[in-house]
PDB file of C-alpha atoms in Angstrom:
ATOM      1  CA  MET A1332      41.607   6.291  46.840  1.00 84.00           C
ATOM      2  CA  LEU A1333      42.012   8.532  43.819  1.00 85.00           C
ATOM      3  CA  LEU A1334      44.331  10.811  45.786  1.00 90.00           C
ATOM      4  CA  VAL A1335      46.434   7.844  46.933  1.00 90.00           C
ATOM      5  CA  ALA A1336      46.563   6.355  43.428  1.00 91.00           C
ATOM      6  CA  PHE A1337      47.540   9.638  41.785  1.00 90.00           C
ATOM      7  CA  GLY A1338      50.031  10.386  44.541  1.00 92.00           C
ATOM      8  CA  LEU A1339      51.792   7.024  44.311  1.00 90.00           C
ATOM      9  CA  GLY A1340      51.480   6.913  40.548  1.00 88.00           C
ATOM     10  CA  GLY A1341      52.791  10.438  40.103  1.00 88.00           C
ATOM     11  CA  TRP A1342      55.797   9.672  42.276  1.00 88.00           C
ATOM     12  CA  GLY A1343      56.432   6.458  40.345  1.00 86.00           C
ATOM     13  CA  VAL A1344      56.132   8.162  36.966  1.00 86.00           C
ATOM     14  CA  ARG A1345      58.514  10.909  38.113  1.00 87.00           C
ATOM     15  CA  SER A1346      61.058   8.307  39.235  1.00 85.00           C
ATOM     16  CA  HIS A1347      60.808   6.409  35.981  1.00 83.00           C
ATOM     17  CA  ARG A1348      61.009   9.560  33.892  1.00 85.00           C
ATOM     18  CA  ARG A1349      64.235  10.447  35.700  1.00 86.00           C
ATOM     19  CA  ALA A1350      65.512   7.002  34.716  1.00 82.00           C
ATOM     20  CA  GLY A1351      64.797   7.797  31.067  1.00 84.00           C
ATOM     21  CA  TRP A1352      61.521   5.926  30.582  1.00 84.00           C
ATOM     22  CA  SER A1353      58.919   7.129  28.090  1.00 84.00           C
ATOM     23  CA  TRP A1354      55.416   8.077  29.264  1.00 79.00           C
ATOM     24  CA  SER A1355      53.906   4.956  27.653  1.00 82.00           C
ATOM     25  CA  ARG A1356      56.416   2.741  29.419  1.00 84.00           C
ATOM     26  CA  CYS A1357      55.830   4.493  32.758  1.00 83.00           C
ATOM     27  CA  LEU A1358      52.108   3.696  32.549  1.00 88.00           C
ATOM     28  CA  GLY A1359      52.493   0.238  31.019  1.00 91.00           C
ATOM     29  CA  LEU A1360      50.891   1.359  27.763  1.00 92.00           C
ATOM     30  CA  GLY A1361      53.631   0.405  25.331  1.00 91.00           C
ATOM     31  CA  TRP A1362      52.218  -1.440  22.324  1.00 92.00           C
ATOM     32  CA  ASP A1363      53.740  -4.181  20.157  1.00 92.00           C
ATOM     33  CA  ARG A1364      52.928  -7.710  18.990  1.00 93.00           C
ATOM     34  CA  GLN A1365      53.340  -9.146  22.472  1.00 93.00           C
ATOM     35  CA  ALA A1366      50.937  -6.550  23.856  1.00 95.00           C
ATOM     36  CA  ALA A1367      48.372  -7.598  21.244  1.00 96.00           C
ATOM     37  CA  ARG A1368      48.833 -11.252  22.208  1.00 95.00           C
ATOM     38  CA  ASP A1369      48.472 -10.377  25.898  1.00 96.00           C
ATOM     39  CA  LEU A1370      45.249  -8.465  25.229  1.00 97.00           C
ATOM     40  CA  LEU A1371      43.807 -11.370  23.232  1.00 97.00           C
ATOM     41  CA  MET A1372      44.837 -13.897  25.891  1.00 96.00           C
ATOM     42  CA  GLY A1373      43.114 -11.846  28.584  1.00 97.00           C
ATOM     43  CA  LEU A1374      39.923 -11.623  26.538  1.00 97.00           C
ATOM     44  CA  LEU A1375      39.881 -15.378  25.921  1.00 97.00           C
ATOM     45  CA  ILE A1376      40.599 -16.394  29.527  1.00 97.00           C
ATOM     46  CA  THR A1377      37.887 -14.398  31.291  1.00 97.00           C
ATOM     47  CA  GLY A1378      35.425 -14.558  28.391  1.00 96.00           C
ATOM     48  CA  SER A1379      35.492 -18.360  28.549  1.00 96.00           C
ATOM     49  CA  ALA A1380      35.391 -18.290  32.359  1.00 97.00           C
ATOM     50  CA  MET A1381      32.233 -16.158  32.374  1.00 97.00           C
ATOM     51  CA  ALA A1382      30.637 -18.409  29.757  1.00 97.00           C
ATOM     52  CA  GLY A1383      31.317 -21.297  32.134  1.00 97.00           C
ATOM     53  CA  VAL A1384      29.758 -19.383  35.050  1.00 97.00           C
ATOM     54  CA  TYR A1385      26.655 -18.684  32.976  1.00 97.00           C
ATOM     55  CA  GLY A1386      26.372 -22.320  31.887  1.00 96.00           C
ATOM     56  CA  ILE A1387      26.725 -23.674  35.432  1.00 96.00           C
ATOM     57  CA  GLU A1388      24.267 -21.228  36.980  1.00 96.00           C
ATOM     58  CA  VAL A1389      21.628 -21.819  34.296  1.00 95.00           C
ATOM     59  CA  TRP A1390      22.108 -25.614  34.251  1.00 95.00           C
ATOM     60  CA  THR A1391      21.844 -25.917  38.057  1.00 94.00           C
ATOM     61  CA  GLY A1392      18.828 -23.596  38.249  1.00 94.00           C
ATOM     62  CA  MET A1393      20.557 -20.847  40.232  1.00 95.00           C
ATOM     63  CA  VAL A1394      19.295 -18.328  37.681  1.00 94.00           C
ATOM     64  CA  GLN A1395      16.656 -18.230  34.979  1.00 93.00           C
ATOM     65  CA  SER A1396      17.733 -16.903  31.600  1.00 92.00           C
ATOM     66  CA  LEU A1397      15.430 -15.785  28.795  1.00 89.00           C
ATOM     67  CA  PRO A1398      16.146 -13.817  25.610  1.00 88.00           C
ATOM     68  CA  ALA A1399      15.880 -10.124  26.418  1.00 83.00           C
ATOM     69  CA  PRO A1400      13.437  -8.091  24.329  1.00 76.00           C
ATOM     70  CA  GLY A1401      15.356  -5.556  22.294  1.00 63.00           C
ATOM     71  CA  GLY A1402      18.682  -6.900  23.503  1.00 58.00           C
ATOM     72  CA  ARG A1403      20.856  -5.117  20.934  1.00 63.00           C
ATOM     73  CA  GLY A1404      23.481  -2.441  20.700  1.00 77.00           C
ATOM     74  CA  LEU A1405      26.494  -4.475  21.770  1.00 86.00           C
ATOM     75  CA  LEU A1406      29.007  -2.250  19.988  1.00 87.00           C
ATOM     76  CA  PRO A1407      28.107   1.009  21.808  1.00 88.00           C
ATOM     77  CA  ARG A1408      28.080  -0.866  25.122  1.00 89.00           C
ATOM     78  CA  ALA A1409      31.447  -2.423  24.307  1.00 93.00           C
ATOM     79  CA  LEU A1410      32.978   0.971  23.563  1.00 93.00           C
ATOM     80  CA  TRP A1411      31.539   2.528  26.727  1.00 93.00           C
ATOM     81  CA  MET A1412      32.693  -0.407  28.858  1.00 94.00           C
ATOM     82  CA  ALA A1413      36.157  -0.443  27.279  1.00 96.00           C
ATOM     83  CA  LEU A1414      36.653   3.203  28.242  1.00 96.00           C
ATOM     84  CA  ALA A1415      35.400   2.575  31.786  1.00 95.00           C
ATOM     85  CA  VAL A1416      37.698  -0.433  32.218  1.00 97.00           C
ATOM     86  CA  LEU A1417      40.679   1.446  30.753  1.00 96.00           C
ATOM     87  CA  LYS A1418      40.127   4.220  33.298  1.00 95.00           C
ATOM     88  CA  GLU A1419      40.035   1.723  36.182  1.00 95.00           C
ATOM     89  CA  GLU A1420      43.113  -0.121  34.950  1.00 97.00           C
ATOM     90  CA  VAL A1421      45.168   3.043  34.581  1.00 96.00           C
ATOM     91  CA  ILE A1422      44.186   4.221  38.070  1.00 96.00           C
ATOM     92  CA  MET A1423      44.357   0.898  39.940  1.00 96.00           C
ATOM     93  CA  ARG A1424      47.183  -0.847  38.091  1.00 96.00           C
ATOM     94  CA  SER A1425      49.343   1.733  36.254  1.00 94.00           C
ATOM     95  CA  LEU A1426      49.252   4.306  39.060  1.00 94.00           C
ATOM     96  CA  LEU A1427      48.377   2.598  42.350  1.00 95.00           C
ATOM     97  CA  LEU A1428      50.005  -0.803  41.815  1.00 95.00           C
ATOM     98  CA  GLY A1429      52.939   0.590  39.861  1.00 92.00           C
ATOM     99  CA  GLY A1430      53.611   3.082  42.651  1.00 92.00           C
ATOM    100  CA  LEU A1431      53.262   0.437  45.366  1.00 94.00           C
ATOM    101  CA  VAL A1432      55.853  -1.776  43.657  1.00 91.00           C
ATOM    102  CA  LEU A1433      58.372   1.048  44.023  1.00 89.00           C
ATOM    103  CA  VAL A1434      57.335   2.007  47.571  1.00 89.00           C
ATOM    104  CA  LEU A1435      57.736  -1.563  48.807  1.00 89.00           C
ATOM    105  CA  GLN A1436      61.001  -2.273  46.971  1.00 86.00           C
ATOM    106  CA  GLY A1437      63.674  -3.875  49.104  1.00 72.00           C
ATOM    107  CA  GLN A1438      61.170  -5.959  51.058  1.00 79.00           C
ATOM    108  CA  ARG A1439      60.870  -9.678  50.473  1.00 78.00           C
ATOM    109  CA  TRP A1440      58.002 -10.524  48.130  1.00 84.00           C
ATOM    110  CA  HIS A1441      57.397  -6.809  47.628  1.00 88.00           C
ATOM    111  CA  ARG A1442      55.568  -7.291  44.341  1.00 90.00           C
ATOM    112  CA  SER A1443      53.221  -9.848  45.925  1.00 92.00           C
ATOM    113  CA  GLN A1444      52.518  -7.426  48.764  1.00 94.00           C
ATOM    114  CA  ALA A1445      51.852  -4.637  46.266  1.00 94.00           C
ATOM    115  CA  VAL A1446      49.420  -6.832  44.322  1.00 96.00           C
ATOM    116  CA  LEU A1447      47.554  -7.817  47.500  1.00 96.00           C
ATOM    117  CA  ILE A1448      47.276  -4.245  48.816  1.00 96.00           C
ATOM    118  CA  SER A1449      46.050  -2.919  45.478  1.00 96.00           C
ATOM    119  CA  ALA A1450      43.594  -5.833  45.176  1.00 97.00           C
ATOM    120  CA  VAL A1451      42.061  -5.086  48.585  1.00 97.00           C
ATOM    121  CA  ALA A1452      41.768  -1.438  47.567  1.00 96.00           C
ATOM    122  CA  PHE A1453      40.070  -2.534  44.331  1.00 96.00           C
ATOM    123  CA  GLY A1454      37.589  -4.615  46.316  1.00 95.00           C
ATOM    124  CA  CYS A1455      36.820  -1.799  48.744  1.00 95.00           C
ATOM    125  CA  ILE A1456      36.172   0.877  46.103  1.00 94.00           C
ATOM    126  CA  HIS A1457      33.153  -1.181  44.985  1.00 94.00           C
ATOM    127  CA  LEU A1458      31.520  -0.988  48.432  1.00 94.00           C
ATOM    128  CA  SER A1459      29.398   1.944  47.305  1.00 93.00           C
ATOM    129  CA  ASN A1460      27.877  -0.093  44.463  1.00 95.00           C
ATOM    130  CA  PRO A1461      24.263  -1.327  44.760  1.00 95.00           C
ATOM    131  CA  SER A1462      23.848  -4.647  46.630  1.00 94.00           C
ATOM    132  CA  ALA A1463      27.477  -4.629  47.806  1.00 95.00           C
ATOM    133  CA  SER A1464      28.390  -6.948  50.680  1.00 94.00           C
ATOM    134  CA  ALA A1465      31.350  -8.617  52.348  1.00 94.00           C
ATOM    135  CA  LEU A1466      31.142 -11.362  49.720  1.00 95.00           C
ATOM    136  CA  SER A1467      31.183  -8.859  46.876  1.00 96.00           C
ATOM    137  CA  VAL A1468      34.278  -7.174  48.363  1.00 96.00           C
ATOM    138  CA  LEU A1469      35.974 -10.582  48.504  1.00 96.00           C
ATOM    139  CA  GLY A1470      34.987 -11.328  44.911  1.00 96.00           C
ATOM    140  CA  ASN A1471      36.218  -7.973  43.634  1.00 97.00           C
ATOM    141  CA  THR A1472      39.425  -8.381  45.627  1.00 97.00           C
ATOM    142  CA  LEU A1473      40.034 -11.706  43.877  1.00 96.00           C
ATOM    143  CA  GLY A1474      39.499  -9.887  40.596  1.00 96.00           C
ATOM    144  CA  GLY A1475      42.051  -7.301  41.700  1.00 97.00           C
ATOM    145  CA  VAL A1476      44.550 -10.086  42.416  1.00 97.00           C
ATOM    146  CA  ILE A1477      44.050 -11.452  38.889  1.00 97.00           C
ATOM    147  CA  TYR A1478      44.465  -8.101  37.175  1.00 97.00           C
ATOM    148  CA  GLY A1479      47.400  -7.193  39.413  1.00 96.00           C
ATOM    149  CA  VAL A1480      49.227 -10.452  38.723  1.00 95.00           C
ATOM    150  CA  ALA A1481      48.789  -9.913  34.990  1.00 96.00           C
ATOM    151  CA  PHE A1482      50.070  -6.331  35.222  1.00 96.00           C
ATOM    152  CA  VAL A1483      53.123  -7.148  37.328  1.00 93.00           C
ATOM    153  CA  ALA A1484      53.995 -10.271  35.322  1.00 93.00           C
ATOM    154  CA  THR A1485      53.828  -8.530  31.944  1.00 93.00           C
ATOM    155  CA  GLY A1486      54.886  -5.024  32.958  1.00 91.00           C
ATOM    156  CA  ARG A1487      52.054  -3.606  30.878  1.00 94.00           C
ATOM    157  CA  ILE A1488      48.363  -2.992  31.153  1.00 96.00           C
ATOM    158  CA  TRP A1489      47.085  -4.944  28.154  1.00 97.00           C
ATOM    159  CA  MET A1490      46.529  -8.401  29.620  1.00 97.00           C
ATOM    160  CA  SER A1491      44.831  -6.994  32.723  1.00 97.00           C
ATOM    161  CA  LEU A1492      42.721  -4.781  30.465  1.00 98.00           C
ATOM    162  CA  GLY A1493      41.631  -7.789  28.400  1.00 97.00           C
ATOM    163  CA  LEU A1494      40.870  -9.833  31.519  1.00 98.00           C
ATOM    164  CA  HIS A1495      38.862  -7.031  33.116  1.00 98.00           C
ATOM    165  CA  PHE A1496      36.962  -6.020  29.980  1.00 98.00           C
ATOM    166  CA  ALA A1497      35.932  -9.531  28.922  1.00 97.00           C
ATOM    167  CA  TRP A1498      34.768 -10.416  32.452  1.00 97.00           C
ATOM    168  CA  ASN A1499      32.535  -7.338  32.602  1.00 97.00           C
ATOM    169  CA  PHE A1500      31.350  -7.362  29.001  1.00 96.00           C
ATOM    170  CA  VAL A1501      30.475 -11.051  28.741  1.00 96.00           C
ATOM    171  CA  GLN A1502      28.903 -10.912  32.198  1.00 96.00           C
ATOM    172  CA  GLY A1503      26.683  -7.895  31.494  1.00 93.00           C
ATOM    173  CA  PRO A1504      25.974  -6.852  27.886  1.00 93.00           C
ATOM    174  CA  VAL A1505      26.205 -10.454  26.612  1.00 94.00           C
ATOM    175  CA  PHE A1506      24.641 -12.699  29.286  1.00 95.00           C
ATOM    176  CA  GLY A1507      22.635 -10.069  31.165  1.00 93.00           C
ATOM    177  CA  PHE A1508      24.083 -10.438  34.675  1.00 95.00           C
ATOM    178  CA  PRO A1509      24.463  -7.339  36.837  1.00 94.00           C
ATOM    179  CA  VAL A1510      28.036  -6.020  36.718  1.00 95.00           C
ATOM    180  CA  SER A1511      29.140  -5.215  40.269  1.00 94.00           C
ATOM    181  CA  GLY A1512      25.543  -4.392  41.171  1.00 94.00           C
ATOM    182  CA  LEU A1513      24.922  -2.260  38.086  1.00 93.00           C
ATOM    183  CA  VAL A1514      22.450  -3.197  35.332  1.00 89.00           C
ATOM    184  CA  ALA A1515      24.299  -3.376  32.006  1.00 84.00           C
ATOM    185  CA  GLY A1516      21.573  -4.692  29.711  1.00 83.00           C
ATOM    186  CA  GLY A1517      22.217  -7.913  27.845  1.00 86.00           C
ATOM    187  CA  LEU A1518      21.135 -10.315  25.167  1.00 90.00           C
ATOM    188  CA  PHE A1519      19.477 -12.341  27.932  1.00 91.00           C
ATOM    189  CA  SER A1520      17.340 -11.437  30.931  1.00 90.00           C
ATOM    190  CA  ILE A1521      18.715 -13.003  34.127  1.00 92.00           C
ATOM    191  CA  GLN A1522      16.560 -13.676  37.169  1.00 91.00           C
ATOM    192  CA  PRO A1523      18.311 -15.101  40.282  1.00 89.00           C
ATOM    193  CA  VAL A1524      16.422 -18.074  41.736  1.00 90.00           C
ATOM    194  CA  GLY A1525      18.822 -19.893  44.051  1.00 84.00           C
ATOM    195  CA  ALA A1526      20.842 -18.715  47.048  1.00 92.00           C
ATOM    196  CA  ALA A1527      22.534 -15.369  46.423  1.00 93.00           C
ATOM    197  CA  TRP A1528      25.783 -16.569  48.021  1.00 94.00           C
ATOM    198  CA  LEU A1529      26.042 -19.156  45.252  1.00 95.00           C
ATOM    199  CA  SER A1530      24.931 -17.150  42.208  1.00 94.00           C
ATOM    200  CA  GLY A1531      25.932 -13.663  43.337  1.00 94.00           C
ATOM    201  CA  GLY A1532      22.326 -12.465  43.300  1.00 94.00           C
ATOM    202  CA  ALA A1533      21.653  -8.845  42.456  1.00 94.00           C
ATOM    203  CA  TYR A1534      25.354  -7.938  42.588  1.00 96.00           C
ATOM    204  CA  GLY A1535      26.487 -10.348  39.877  1.00 95.00           C
ATOM    205  CA  PRO A1536      28.583 -13.540  39.740  1.00 95.00           C
ATOM    206  CA  GLU A1537      31.654 -11.984  41.389  1.00 94.00           C
ATOM    207  CA  ALA A1538      29.704 -11.980  44.687  1.00 95.00           C
ATOM    208  CA  GLY A1539      28.822 -15.687  44.452  1.00 95.00           C
ATOM    209  CA  ALA A1540      30.665 -18.942  45.074  1.00 96.00           C
ATOM    210  CA  VAL A1541      30.470 -20.023  41.423  1.00 96.00           C
ATOM    211  CA  GLY A1542      32.000 -16.767  40.197  1.00 96.00           C
ATOM    212  CA  MET A1543      34.719 -16.869  42.850  1.00 95.00           C
ATOM    213  CA  ALA A1544      35.575 -20.463  41.941  1.00 96.00           C
ATOM    214  CA  SER A1545      35.990 -19.362  38.345  1.00 96.00           C
ATOM    215  CA  ARG A1546      38.564 -16.840  39.552  1.00 94.00           C
ATOM    216  CA  GLY A1547      40.674 -19.810  40.638  1.00 92.00           C
ATOM    217  CA  TRP A1548      40.489 -21.254  37.129  1.00 93.00           C
ATOM    218  CA  ILE A1549      41.508 -17.858  35.717  1.00 96.00           C
ATOM    219  CA  LEU A1550      44.546 -17.732  38.027  1.00 94.00           C
ATOM    220  CA  LEU A1551      45.539 -21.210  36.860  1.00 94.00           C
ATOM    221  CA  MET A1552      45.281 -20.124  33.217  1.00 93.00           C
ATOM    222  CA  LEU A1553      47.360 -17.051  34.019  1.00 93.00           C
ATOM    223  CA  TRP A1554      50.020 -19.159  35.685  1.00 91.00           C
ATOM    224  CA  LEU A1555      50.201 -21.476  32.686  1.00 91.00           C
ATOM    225  CA  SER A1556      50.460 -18.589  30.217  1.00 89.00           C
ATOM    226  CA  LEU A1557      52.928 -16.494  32.248  1.00 88.00           C
ATOM    227  CA  ALA A1558      55.101 -19.123  33.952  1.00 80.00           C
ATOM    228  CA  ARG A1559      57.948 -18.788  31.451  1.00 76.00           C
ATOM    229  CA  ARG A1560      57.595 -15.064  30.808  1.00 75.00           C
ATOM    230  CA  PRO A1561      61.004 -13.337  31.152  1.00 71.00           C
ATOM    231  CA  ALA A1562      61.508 -10.469  33.584  1.00 64.00           C
ATOM    232  CA  ASN A1563      59.869  -7.266  32.379  1.00 68.00           C
ATOM    233  CA  CYS A1564      60.537  -3.573  32.882  1.00 58.00           C
ATOM    234  CA  LEU A1565      58.281  -3.373  35.952  1.00 64.00           C
ATOM    235  CA  ALA A1566      60.118  -6.256  37.596  1.00 56.00           C
ATOM    236  CA  GLN A1567      63.418  -4.483  36.941  1.00 54.00           C
ATOM    237  CA  SER A1568      62.185  -1.051  38.022  1.00 54.00           C
ATOM    238  CA  SER A1569      62.895  -1.662  41.699  1.00 48.00           C
ATOM    239  CA  ALA A1570      66.570  -1.803  40.969  1.00 47.00           C
ATOM    240  CA  GLN A1571      66.712   0.802  38.205  1.00 51.00           C
ATOM    241  CA  ALA A1572      64.356   3.632  39.182  1.00 49.00           C
ATOM    242  CA  PRO A1573      65.801   6.202  41.587  1.00 46.00           C
ATOM    243  CA  ARG A1574      63.930   7.236  44.703  1.00 43.00           C
TER     244      ARG A1574
END
């Protein structure tokens, strides 16, 4: 997957550089006030969604939650997780998805196809994680759709970065859920009680029905926030970037 992402991304960056784009624009890393607003919007959308998942699963008895002894050190965990998420977003969105948009140009709904292909790839790369299953692949694929839609709609990485980071950080270091099967500590200690297909079990909420339903709410929030967004540089790249 890394080879494919770097291959497609390298070809896309080369094409865009030939069209006169800067490196930051090629990778969707350009920063301005709108980028800051996009980052904040992403943090708010998935942070609130994960808080809702936690509330539902605790209230219905799917999980037991108790304060974790020594549950501190949020800042170091936040910094570590931000770097990990940035790496994934650059590889899976800037390189893989950005390259796919160019490869599929000329086809009807090519950006939708690119988002779906990259989302499936995002789901599959988590198969090696502990407690992975068909449900977890589906849940991670839905996450890939969300991050891909945000990237394509804005033409930059910041909203997808905010969405991805807040989902992982609030899920793990804050509420104590596993993050894609990996223990991330937390202010609370979570013990699954109900059916794993509902709560996500040892993999985390993205592998459960409640977490997947929250993805639908996130997509609705994205649609409401991006519906009137004008065409961006990524949307125009199909016509402007040479092959």
